[in-house]
PDB file of C-alpha atoms and ligand atoms in Angstrom:
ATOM      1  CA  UNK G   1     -24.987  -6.386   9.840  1.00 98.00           C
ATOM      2  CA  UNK G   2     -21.644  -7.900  10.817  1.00 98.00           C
ATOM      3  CA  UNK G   3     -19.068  -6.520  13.160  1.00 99.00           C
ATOM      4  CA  UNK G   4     -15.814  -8.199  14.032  1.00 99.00           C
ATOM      5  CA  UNK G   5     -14.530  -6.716  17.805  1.00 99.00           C
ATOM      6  CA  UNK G   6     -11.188  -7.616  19.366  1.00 99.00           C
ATOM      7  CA  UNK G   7      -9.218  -6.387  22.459  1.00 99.00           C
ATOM      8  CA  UNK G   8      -6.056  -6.715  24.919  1.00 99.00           C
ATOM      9  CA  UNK G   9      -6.132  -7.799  28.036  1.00 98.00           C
ATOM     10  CA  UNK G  10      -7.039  -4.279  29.403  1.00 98.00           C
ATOM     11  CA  UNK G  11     -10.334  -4.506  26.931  1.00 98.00           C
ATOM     12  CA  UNK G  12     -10.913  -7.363  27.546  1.00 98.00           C
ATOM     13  CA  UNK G  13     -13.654  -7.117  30.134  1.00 98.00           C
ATOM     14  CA  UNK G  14     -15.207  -4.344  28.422  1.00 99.00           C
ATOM     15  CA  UNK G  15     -15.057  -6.544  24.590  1.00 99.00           C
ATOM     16  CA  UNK G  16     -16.631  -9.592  26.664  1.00 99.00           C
ATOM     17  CA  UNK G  17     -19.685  -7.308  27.187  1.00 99.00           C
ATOM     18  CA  UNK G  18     -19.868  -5.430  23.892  1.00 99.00           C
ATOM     19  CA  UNK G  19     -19.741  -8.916  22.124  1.00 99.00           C
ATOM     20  CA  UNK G  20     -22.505 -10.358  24.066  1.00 99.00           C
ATOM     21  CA  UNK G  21     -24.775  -6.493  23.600  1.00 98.00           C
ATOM     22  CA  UNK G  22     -24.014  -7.430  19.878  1.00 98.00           C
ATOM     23  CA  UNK G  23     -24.974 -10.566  19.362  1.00 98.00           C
ATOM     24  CA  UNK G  24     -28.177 -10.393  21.660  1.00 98.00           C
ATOM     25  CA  UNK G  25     -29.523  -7.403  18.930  1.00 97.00           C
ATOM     26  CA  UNK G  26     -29.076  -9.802  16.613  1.00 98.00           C
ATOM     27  CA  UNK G  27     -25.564  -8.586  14.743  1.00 98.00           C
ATOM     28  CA  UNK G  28     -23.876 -11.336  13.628  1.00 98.00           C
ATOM     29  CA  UNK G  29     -20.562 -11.013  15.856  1.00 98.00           C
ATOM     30  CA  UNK G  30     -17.033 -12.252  15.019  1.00 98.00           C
ATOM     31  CA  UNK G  31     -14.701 -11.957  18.136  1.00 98.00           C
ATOM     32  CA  UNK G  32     -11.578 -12.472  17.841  1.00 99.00           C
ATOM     33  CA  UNK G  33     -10.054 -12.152  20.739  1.00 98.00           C
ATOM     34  CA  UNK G  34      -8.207 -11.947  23.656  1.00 98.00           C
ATOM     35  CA  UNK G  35     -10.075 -14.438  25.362  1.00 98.00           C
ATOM     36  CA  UNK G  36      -8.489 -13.964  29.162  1.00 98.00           C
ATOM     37  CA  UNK G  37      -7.592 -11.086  30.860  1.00 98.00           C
ATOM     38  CA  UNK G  38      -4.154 -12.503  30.561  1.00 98.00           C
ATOM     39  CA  UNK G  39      -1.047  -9.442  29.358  1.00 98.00           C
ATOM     40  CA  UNK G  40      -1.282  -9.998  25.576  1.00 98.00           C
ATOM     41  CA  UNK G  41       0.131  -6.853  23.023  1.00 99.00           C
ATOM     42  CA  UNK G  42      -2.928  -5.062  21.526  1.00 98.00           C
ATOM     43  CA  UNK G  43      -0.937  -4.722  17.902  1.00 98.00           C
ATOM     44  CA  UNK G  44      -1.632  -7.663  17.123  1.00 98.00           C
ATOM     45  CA  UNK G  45      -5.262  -7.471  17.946  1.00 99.00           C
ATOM     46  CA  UNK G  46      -5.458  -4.375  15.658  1.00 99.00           C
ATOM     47  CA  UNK G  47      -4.113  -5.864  13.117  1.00 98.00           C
ATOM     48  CA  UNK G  48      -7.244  -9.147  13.242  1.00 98.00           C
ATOM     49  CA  UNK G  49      -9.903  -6.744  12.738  1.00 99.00           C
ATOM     50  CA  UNK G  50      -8.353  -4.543  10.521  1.00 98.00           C
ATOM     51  CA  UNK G  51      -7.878  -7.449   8.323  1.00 98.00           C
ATOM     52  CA  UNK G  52     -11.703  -8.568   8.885  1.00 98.00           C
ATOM     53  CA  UNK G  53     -12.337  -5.239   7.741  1.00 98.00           C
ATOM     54  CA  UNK G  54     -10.262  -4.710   5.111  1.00 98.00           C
ATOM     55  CA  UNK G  55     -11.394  -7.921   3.600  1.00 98.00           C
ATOM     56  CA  UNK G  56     -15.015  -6.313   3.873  1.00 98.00           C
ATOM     57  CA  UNK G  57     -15.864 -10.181   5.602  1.00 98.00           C
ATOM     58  CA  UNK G  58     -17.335  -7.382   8.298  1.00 98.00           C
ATOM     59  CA  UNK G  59     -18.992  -4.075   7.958  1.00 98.00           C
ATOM     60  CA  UNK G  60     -17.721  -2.405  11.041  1.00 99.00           C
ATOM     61  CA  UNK G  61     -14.597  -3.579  13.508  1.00 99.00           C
ATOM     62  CA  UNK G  62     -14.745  -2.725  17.190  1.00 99.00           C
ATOM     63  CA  UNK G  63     -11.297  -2.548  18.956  1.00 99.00           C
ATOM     64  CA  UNK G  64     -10.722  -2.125  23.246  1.00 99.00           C
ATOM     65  CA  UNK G  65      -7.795  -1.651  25.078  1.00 99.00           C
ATOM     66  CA  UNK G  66      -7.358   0.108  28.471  1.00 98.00           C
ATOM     67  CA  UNK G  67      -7.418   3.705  27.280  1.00 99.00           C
ATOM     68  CA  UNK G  68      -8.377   2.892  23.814  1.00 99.00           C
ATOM     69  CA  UNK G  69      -5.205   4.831  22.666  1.00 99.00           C
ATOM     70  CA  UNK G  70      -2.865   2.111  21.931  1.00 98.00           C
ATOM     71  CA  UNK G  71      -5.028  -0.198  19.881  1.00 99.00           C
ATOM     72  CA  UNK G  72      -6.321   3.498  17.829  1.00 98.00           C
ATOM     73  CA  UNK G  73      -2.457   4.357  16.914  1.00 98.00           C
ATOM     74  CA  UNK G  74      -2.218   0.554  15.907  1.00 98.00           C
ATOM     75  CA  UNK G  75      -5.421   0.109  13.663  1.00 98.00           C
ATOM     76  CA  UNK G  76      -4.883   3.912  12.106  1.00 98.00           C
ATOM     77  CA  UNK G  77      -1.635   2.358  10.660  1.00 96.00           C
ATOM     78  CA  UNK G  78      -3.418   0.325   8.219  1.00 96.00           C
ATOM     79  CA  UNK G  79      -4.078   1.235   4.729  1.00 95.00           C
ATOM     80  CA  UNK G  80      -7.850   1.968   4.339  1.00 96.00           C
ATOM     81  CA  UNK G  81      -8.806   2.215   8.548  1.00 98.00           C
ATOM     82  CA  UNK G  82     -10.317   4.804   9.883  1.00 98.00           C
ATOM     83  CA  UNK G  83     -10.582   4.080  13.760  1.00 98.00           C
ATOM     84  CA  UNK G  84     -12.007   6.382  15.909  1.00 99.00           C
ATOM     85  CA  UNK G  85     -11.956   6.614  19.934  1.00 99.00           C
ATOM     86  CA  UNK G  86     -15.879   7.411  20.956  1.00 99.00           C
ATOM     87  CA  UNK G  87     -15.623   9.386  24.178  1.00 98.00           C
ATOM     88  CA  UNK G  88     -19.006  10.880  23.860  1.00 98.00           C
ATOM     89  CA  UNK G  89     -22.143  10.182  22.019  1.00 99.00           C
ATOM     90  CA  UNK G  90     -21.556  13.061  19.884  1.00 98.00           C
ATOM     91  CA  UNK G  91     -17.984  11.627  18.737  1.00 98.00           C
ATOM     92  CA  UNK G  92     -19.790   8.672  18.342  1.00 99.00           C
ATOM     93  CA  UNK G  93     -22.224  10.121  15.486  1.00 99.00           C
ATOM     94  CA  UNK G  94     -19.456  12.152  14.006  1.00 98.00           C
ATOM     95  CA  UNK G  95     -17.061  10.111  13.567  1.00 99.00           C
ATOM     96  CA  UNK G  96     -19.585   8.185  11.249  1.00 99.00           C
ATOM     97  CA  UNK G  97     -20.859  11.279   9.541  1.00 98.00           C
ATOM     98  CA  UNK G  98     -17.815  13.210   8.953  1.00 98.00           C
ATOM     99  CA  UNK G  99     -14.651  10.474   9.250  1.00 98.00           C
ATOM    100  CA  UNK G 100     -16.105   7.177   7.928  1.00 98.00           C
ATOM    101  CA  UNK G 101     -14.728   5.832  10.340  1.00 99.00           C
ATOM    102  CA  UNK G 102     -15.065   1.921  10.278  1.00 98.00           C
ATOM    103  CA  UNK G 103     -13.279   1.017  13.143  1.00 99.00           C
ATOM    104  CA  UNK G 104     -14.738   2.264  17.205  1.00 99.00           C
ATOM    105  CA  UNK G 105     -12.627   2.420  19.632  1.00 99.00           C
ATOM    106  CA  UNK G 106     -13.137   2.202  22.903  1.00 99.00           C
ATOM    107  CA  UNK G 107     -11.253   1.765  26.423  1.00 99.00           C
ATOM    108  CA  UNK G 108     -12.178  -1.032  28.762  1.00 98.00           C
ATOM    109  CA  UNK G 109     -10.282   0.620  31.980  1.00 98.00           C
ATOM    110  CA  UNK G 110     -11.715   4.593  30.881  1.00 98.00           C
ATOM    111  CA  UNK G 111     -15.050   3.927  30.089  1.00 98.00           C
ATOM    112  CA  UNK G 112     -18.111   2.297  31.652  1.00 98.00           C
ATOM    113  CA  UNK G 113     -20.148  -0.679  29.361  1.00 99.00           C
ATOM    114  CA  UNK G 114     -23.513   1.330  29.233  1.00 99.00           C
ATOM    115  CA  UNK G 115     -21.679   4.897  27.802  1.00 99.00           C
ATOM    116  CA  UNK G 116     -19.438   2.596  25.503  1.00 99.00           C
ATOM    117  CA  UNK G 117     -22.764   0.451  24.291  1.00 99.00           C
ATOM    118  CA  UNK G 118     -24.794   3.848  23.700  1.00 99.00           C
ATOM    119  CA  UNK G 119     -22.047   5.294  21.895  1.00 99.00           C
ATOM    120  CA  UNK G 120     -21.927   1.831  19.526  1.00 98.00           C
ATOM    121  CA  UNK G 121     -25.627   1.979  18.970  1.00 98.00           C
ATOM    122  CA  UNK G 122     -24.989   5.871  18.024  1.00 99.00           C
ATOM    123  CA  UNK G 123     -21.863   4.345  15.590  1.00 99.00           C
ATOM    124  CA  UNK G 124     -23.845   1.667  13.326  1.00 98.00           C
ATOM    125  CA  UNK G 125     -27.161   3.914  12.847  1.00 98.00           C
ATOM    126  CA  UNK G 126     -25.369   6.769  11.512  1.00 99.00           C
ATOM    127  CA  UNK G 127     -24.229   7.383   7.483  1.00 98.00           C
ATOM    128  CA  UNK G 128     -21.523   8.679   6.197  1.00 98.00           C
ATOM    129  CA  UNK G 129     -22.245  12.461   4.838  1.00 98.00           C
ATOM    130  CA  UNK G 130     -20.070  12.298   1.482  1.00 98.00           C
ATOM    131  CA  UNK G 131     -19.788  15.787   0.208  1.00 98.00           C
ATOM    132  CA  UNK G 132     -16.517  17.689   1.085  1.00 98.00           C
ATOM    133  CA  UNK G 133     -15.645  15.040   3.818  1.00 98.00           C
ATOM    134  CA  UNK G 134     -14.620  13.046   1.034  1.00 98.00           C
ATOM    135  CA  UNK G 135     -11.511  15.126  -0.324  1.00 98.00           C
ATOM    136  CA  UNK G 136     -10.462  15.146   3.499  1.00 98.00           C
ATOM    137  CA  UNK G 137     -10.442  11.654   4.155  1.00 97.00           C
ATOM    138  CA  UNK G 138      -8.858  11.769   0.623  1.00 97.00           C
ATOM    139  CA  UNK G 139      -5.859  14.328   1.879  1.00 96.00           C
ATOM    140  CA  UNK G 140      -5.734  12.294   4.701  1.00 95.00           C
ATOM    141  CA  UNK G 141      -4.622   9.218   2.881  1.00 93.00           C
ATOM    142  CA  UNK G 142      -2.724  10.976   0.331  1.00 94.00           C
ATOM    143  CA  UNK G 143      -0.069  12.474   2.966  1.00 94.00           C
ATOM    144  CA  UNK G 144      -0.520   9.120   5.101  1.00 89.00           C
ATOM    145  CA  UNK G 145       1.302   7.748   2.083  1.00 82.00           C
ATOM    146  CA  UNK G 146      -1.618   5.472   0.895  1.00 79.00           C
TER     147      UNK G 146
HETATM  148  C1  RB5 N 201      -2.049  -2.499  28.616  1.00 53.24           C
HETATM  149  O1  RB5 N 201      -1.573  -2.477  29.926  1.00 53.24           O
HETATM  150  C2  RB5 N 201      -2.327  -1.096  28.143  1.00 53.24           C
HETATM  151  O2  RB5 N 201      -1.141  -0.420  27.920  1.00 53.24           O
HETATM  152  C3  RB5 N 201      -3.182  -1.132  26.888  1.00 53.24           C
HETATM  153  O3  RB5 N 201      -4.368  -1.805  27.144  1.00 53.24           O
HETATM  154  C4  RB5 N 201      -3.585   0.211  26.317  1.00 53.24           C
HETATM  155  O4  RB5 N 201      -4.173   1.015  27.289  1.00 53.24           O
HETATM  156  C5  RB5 N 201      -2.562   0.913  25.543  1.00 53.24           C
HETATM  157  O5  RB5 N 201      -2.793   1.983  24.969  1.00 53.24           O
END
């Protein structure tokens, strides 16, 4: 499996550990940034993994930012994203089952490393369901304008 993960500079402590849990289970992991905790605009982070993602060069993208709310409204505005906060291990599995979600979110000053790296491990094991979640993520994107 590949992931690409990306955050501001309020994810960025939070990203630092996520990429390192990654890479040490053996998932090949792209980061691409920030790589400071210096004040950079999470848009623009967004918008690297959605295009990782988009390009399918990744399976999954994981995005951080201090609440995890900024860098969700940013990635959501793409075409084919489906990012999804994980506040709780159950989120975490439907998001997956019921969304498709190929984007988590998560927020570096909101959330400790151990519930956020739980929640991930929660994320990549579970499938998609298919079945009538399809026509909703269909609706979605049909009144999103895509
Ligand atoms: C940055 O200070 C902060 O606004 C950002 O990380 C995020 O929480 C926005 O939603």
């Amino acid at each position: 499996m590949k992931i690409a993960i990306a955050s501001d500079h309020g994810g960025y402590e939070l990203k630092q550990k996520l990429a390192a849990y990654c890479s040490a289970q053996g998932i090949e992991t792209d980061d691409l940034g920030t790589n400071s905790s210096e004040s950079v605009d999470y848009p623009d982070f967004a918008e690297k993994v959605c295009r990782v993602v988009l390009d399918k060069k990744a399976d999954f993208g994981v995005l951080v930012c201090g609440t995890g709310i900024g860098i969700s409204i940013a990635a959501n505005r793409h075409k084919g994203i489906r990012a999804a906060l994980l506040y709780s291990l159950e989120t975490a599995k439907l998001a997956r089952q019921h969304n498709n979600a190929n984007i988590a979110v998560f927020g570096g000053r909101t959330m400790s490393f151990e519930d956020a790296a739980a929640r991930l491990d929660v994320f990549f094991k579970t499938p998609f369901e298919g079945g009538r979640h399809i026509r909703r993520i269909e609706k979605t994107d049909l009144y999103g304008g895509c």
